């Protein structure tokens, strides 16, 4: 059975992905903050939950002995208000956290990383955005999400495959 890691697995997208993966019979490991895991309405007995802050590389060491086939990377600081008030948190969680996830991937079997980006990387285009639009983020959040894309592109050269949505 293939093992997958879901970062941000206690969030809306992460929880939905876990339900889908359970139907496909993956062994699922979730990395999220304890307070978010504690707020889950339903925890699955067949899912392993870890209290991990991805911005702290030493916390990811709990997973070094695992070998993942995929990492679904949904963990992020997403609040627009927080992004403007504490931009360092965007850098820590989104950019540095992803760098830590990429390094984890190198230590755990080079799994493919599936990442959810944001249209915020394109800035304000009055609703006329496509994947070919110029990347001109206009917020701390957009900059941090674009930094993630740059890290994933960098790590492709080191053998870590990824898909960015």
mmCIF file of C-alpha atoms in Angstrom:
data_model
loop_
_atom_site.group_PDB
_atom_site.id
_atom_site.type_symbol
_atom_site.label_atom_id
_atom_site.label_comp_id
_atom_site.label_asym_id
_atom_site.label_seq_id
_atom_site.Cartn_x
_atom_site.Cartn_y
_atom_site.Cartn_z
ATOM 1 C CA UNK A 1 0.000 0.000 0.000
ATOM 2 C CA UNK A 2 1.343 3.412 -0.944
ATOM 3 C CA UNK A 3 1.876 5.942 1.811
ATOM 4 C CA UNK A 4 0.954 9.601 1.331
ATOM 5 C CA UNK A 5 1.494 12.711 3.420
ATOM 6 C CA UNK A 6 -1.180 15.409 3.565
ATOM 7 C CA UNK A 7 0.069 18.690 4.999
ATOM 8 C CA UNK A 8 -2.760 20.876 6.236
ATOM 9 C CA UNK A 9 -4.897 17.750 6.432
ATOM 10 C CA UNK A 10 -7.162 19.249 9.090
ATOM 11 C CA UNK A 11 -8.246 22.059 6.765
ATOM 12 C CA UNK A 12 -11.142 22.128 4.317
ATOM 13 C CA UNK A 13 -9.240 20.961 1.221
ATOM 14 C CA UNK A 14 -7.033 18.585 3.206
ATOM 15 C CA UNK A 15 -9.998 16.878 4.891
ATOM 16 C CA UNK A 16 -11.734 16.416 1.549
ATOM 17 C CA UNK A 17 -8.563 14.943 0.072
ATOM 18 C CA UNK A 18 -8.221 12.529 2.977
ATOM 19 C CA UNK A 19 -11.748 11.245 2.391
ATOM 20 C CA UNK A 20 -10.932 10.670 -1.274
ATOM 21 C CA UNK A 21 -7.615 8.972 -0.508
ATOM 22 C CA UNK A 22 -9.269 6.664 2.030
ATOM 23 C CA UNK A 23 -11.535 5.397 -0.767
ATOM 24 C CA UNK A 24 -8.436 4.647 -2.833
ATOM 25 C CA UNK A 25 -6.803 2.660 -0.015
ATOM 26 C CA UNK A 26 -3.714 4.740 0.641
ATOM 27 C CA UNK A 27 -1.920 4.723 3.976
ATOM 28 C CA UNK A 28 -2.437 8.342 5.044
ATOM 29 C CA UNK A 29 -0.276 10.512 7.283
ATOM 30 C CA UNK A 30 -1.476 14.008 8.206
ATOM 31 C CA UNK A 31 0.798 16.837 9.323
ATOM 32 C CA UNK A 32 -1.001 19.834 10.781
ATOM 33 C CA UNK A 33 -1.027 22.012 13.875
ATOM 34 C CA UNK A 34 -2.449 20.409 17.018
ATOM 35 C CA UNK A 35 -5.103 23.071 17.473
ATOM 36 C CA UNK A 36 -6.380 22.405 13.953
ATOM 37 C CA UNK A 37 -6.344 18.635 14.402
ATOM 38 C CA UNK A 38 -8.235 19.038 17.697
ATOM 39 C CA UNK A 39 -10.966 21.015 15.890
ATOM 40 C CA UNK A 40 -11.663 18.244 13.378
ATOM 41 C CA UNK A 41 -15.241 17.040 13.531
ATOM 42 C CA UNK A 42 -14.177 13.501 12.736
ATOM 43 C CA UNK A 43 -10.821 11.783 12.936
ATOM 44 C CA UNK A 44 -10.310 8.534 11.084
ATOM 45 C CA UNK A 45 -8.819 5.545 12.909
ATOM 46 C CA UNK A 46 -6.949 4.519 9.768
ATOM 47 C CA UNK A 47 -5.174 7.901 9.432
ATOM 48 C CA UNK A 48 -2.034 8.875 11.380
ATOM 49 C CA UNK A 49 -2.147 12.464 12.667
ATOM 50 C CA UNK A 50 1.012 14.377 13.618
ATOM 51 C CA UNK A 51 1.210 17.750 15.352
ATOM 52 C CA UNK A 52 3.754 19.394 13.063
ATOM 53 C CA UNK A 53 4.486 23.019 12.275
ATOM 54 C CA UNK A 54 6.003 22.753 8.790
ATOM 55 C CA UNK A 55 7.902 26.019 9.287
ATOM 56 C CA UNK A 56 10.108 24.212 11.831
ATOM 57 C CA UNK A 57 12.313 21.699 10.041
ATOM 58 C CA UNK A 58 13.108 19.790 13.239
ATOM 59 C CA UNK A 59 9.412 18.923 13.681
ATOM 60 C CA UNK A 60 9.403 17.202 10.289
ATOM 61 C CA UNK A 61 12.097 14.838 11.568
ATOM 62 C CA UNK A 62 9.205 12.764 13.013
ATOM 63 C CA UNK A 63 8.538 11.682 9.426
ATOM 64 C CA UNK A 64 12.102 10.930 8.262
ATOM 65 C CA UNK A 65 11.651 7.150 8.629
ATOM 66 C CA UNK A 66 8.619 7.119 6.330
ATOM 67 C CA UNK A 67 8.759 6.651 2.594
ATOM 68 C CA UNK A 68 6.017 8.568 0.840
ATOM 69 C CA UNK A 69 4.755 8.126 -2.708
ATOM 70 C CA UNK A 70 3.030 11.522 -2.701
ATOM 71 C CA UNK A 71 2.914 14.659 -0.598
ATOM 72 C CA UNK A 72 -0.318 16.641 -0.914
ATOM 73 C CA UNK A 73 0.869 20.030 0.282
ATOM 74 C CA UNK A 74 -2.094 22.116 1.481
ATOM 75 C CA UNK A 75 -0.620 23.646 4.662
ATOM 76 C CA UNK A 76 -0.479 27.424 4.376
ATOM 77 C CA UNK A 77 -1.113 30.712 6.093
ATOM 78 C CA UNK A 78 -4.108 31.936 4.104
ATOM 79 C CA UNK A 79 -5.630 34.818 6.063
ATOM 80 C CA UNK A 80 -5.458 38.107 4.140
ATOM 81 C CA UNK A 81 -5.664 40.101 7.356
ATOM 82 C CA UNK A 82 -2.861 38.131 9.015
ATOM 83 C CA UNK A 83 -0.821 38.392 5.823
ATOM 84 C CA UNK A 84 -0.914 42.180 5.983
ATOM 85 C CA UNK A 85 -0.403 42.419 9.756
ATOM 86 C CA UNK A 86 2.273 39.715 10.129
ATOM 87 C CA UNK A 87 3.883 39.132 6.710
ATOM 88 C CA UNK A 88 6.682 37.139 8.348
ATOM 89 C CA UNK A 89 4.149 34.404 9.091
ATOM 90 C CA UNK A 90 3.459 34.029 5.352
ATOM 91 C CA UNK A 91 7.187 33.647 4.758
ATOM 92 C CA UNK A 92 7.582 31.167 7.632
ATOM 93 C CA UNK A 93 4.629 28.916 6.834
ATOM 94 C CA UNK A 94 4.272 29.241 3.076
ATOM 95 C CA UNK A 95 7.824 29.723 1.782
ATOM 96 C CA UNK A 96 10.035 28.267 4.521
ATOM 97 C CA UNK A 97 7.487 25.538 5.263
ATOM 98 C CA UNK A 98 7.563 24.460 1.631
ATOM 99 C CA UNK A 99 11.350 24.484 1.584
ATOM 100 C CA UNK A 100 11.173 22.135 4.581
ATOM 101 C CA UNK A 101 8.643 19.917 2.764
ATOM 102 C CA UNK A 102 10.941 19.755 -0.277
ATOM 103 C CA UNK A 103 13.836 18.701 1.954
ATOM 104 C CA UNK A 104 11.584 16.118 3.610
ATOM 105 C CA UNK A 105 10.737 14.753 0.159
ATOM 106 C CA UNK A 106 14.440 14.264 -0.583
ATOM 107 C CA UNK A 107 14.782 12.241 2.632
ATOM 108 C CA UNK A 108 11.651 10.101 2.167
ATOM 109 C CA UNK A 109 11.853 8.473 -1.240
ATOM 110 C CA UNK A 110 11.478 11.518 -3.525
ATOM 111 C CA UNK A 111 7.684 11.538 -3.557
ATOM 112 C CA UNK A 112 5.792 13.725 -5.993
ATOM 113 C CA UNK A 113 4.515 16.933 -4.383
ATOM 114 C CA UNK A 114 1.038 18.106 -5.323
ATOM 115 C CA UNK A 115 0.628 21.748 -4.333
ATOM 116 C CA UNK A 116 -2.286 24.171 -4.315
ATOM 117 C CA UNK A 117 -1.150 27.651 -5.278
ATOM 118 C CA UNK A 118 -3.326 30.750 -5.540
ATOM 119 C CA UNK A 119 -4.525 33.218 -8.130
ATOM 120 C CA UNK A 120 -3.009 35.837 -5.791
ATOM 121 C CA UNK A 121 0.327 35.280 -7.561
ATOM 122 C CA UNK A 122 -1.111 37.061 -10.613
ATOM 123 C CA UNK A 123 -2.070 40.230 -8.758
ATOM 124 C CA UNK A 124 -5.038 42.355 -9.763
ATOM 125 C CA UNK A 125 -6.040 41.545 -13.332
ATOM 126 C CA UNK A 126 -9.721 42.528 -13.047
ATOM 127 C CA UNK A 127 -10.824 38.901 -13.245
ATOM 128 C CA UNK A 128 -8.925 38.235 -16.480
ATOM 129 C CA UNK A 129 -6.504 35.611 -15.203
ATOM 130 C CA UNK A 130 -5.158 32.508 -16.879
ATOM 131 C CA UNK A 131 -2.130 30.341 -16.159
ATOM 132 C CA UNK A 132 -0.331 32.318 -18.880
ATOM 133 C CA UNK A 133 -0.948 35.673 -17.179
ATOM 134 C CA UNK A 134 2.026 37.678 -16.005
ATOM 135 C CA UNK A 135 2.951 36.928 -12.404
ATOM 136 C CA UNK A 136 2.771 40.201 -10.463
ATOM 137 C CA UNK A 137 1.657 39.530 -6.883
ATOM 138 C CA UNK A 138 0.235 42.556 -5.070
ATOM 139 C CA UNK A 139 0.098 41.117 -1.543
ATOM 140 C CA UNK A 140 2.389 39.434 0.957
ATOM 141 C CA UNK A 141 0.308 36.297 0.538
ATOM 142 C CA UNK A 142 0.726 36.333 -3.267
ATOM 143 C CA UNK A 143 4.482 36.795 -2.936
ATOM 144 C CA UNK A 144 4.755 33.893 -0.481
ATOM 145 C CA UNK A 145 2.676 31.586 -2.697
ATOM 146 C CA UNK A 146 4.839 32.477 -5.694
ATOM 147 C CA UNK A 147 7.963 31.775 -3.629
ATOM 148 C CA UNK A 148 6.566 28.283 -3.076
ATOM 149 C CA UNK A 149 6.253 27.783 -6.827
ATOM 150 C CA UNK A 150 9.859 28.896 -7.272
ATOM 151 C CA UNK A 151 11.055 26.397 -4.633
ATOM 152 C CA UNK A 152 9.119 23.589 -6.301
ATOM 153 C CA UNK A 153 10.665 24.496 -9.664
ATOM 154 C CA UNK A 154 14.121 24.562 -8.074
ATOM 155 C CA UNK A 155 13.649 21.137 -6.484
ATOM 156 C CA UNK A 156 12.516 19.627 -9.795
ATOM 157 C CA UNK A 157 16.162 19.977 -10.772
ATOM 158 C CA UNK A 158 17.022 17.880 -7.708
ATOM 159 C CA UNK A 159 14.692 15.036 -8.657
ATOM 160 C CA UNK A 160 11.534 16.070 -6.771
ATOM 161 C CA UNK A 161 8.588 16.029 -9.169
ATOM 162 C CA UNK A 162 5.670 18.329 -8.461
ATOM 163 C CA UNK A 163 2.372 19.504 -9.821
ATOM 164 C CA UNK A 164 1.072 22.972 -9.029
ATOM 165 C CA UNK A 165 -2.654 23.708 -9.079
#
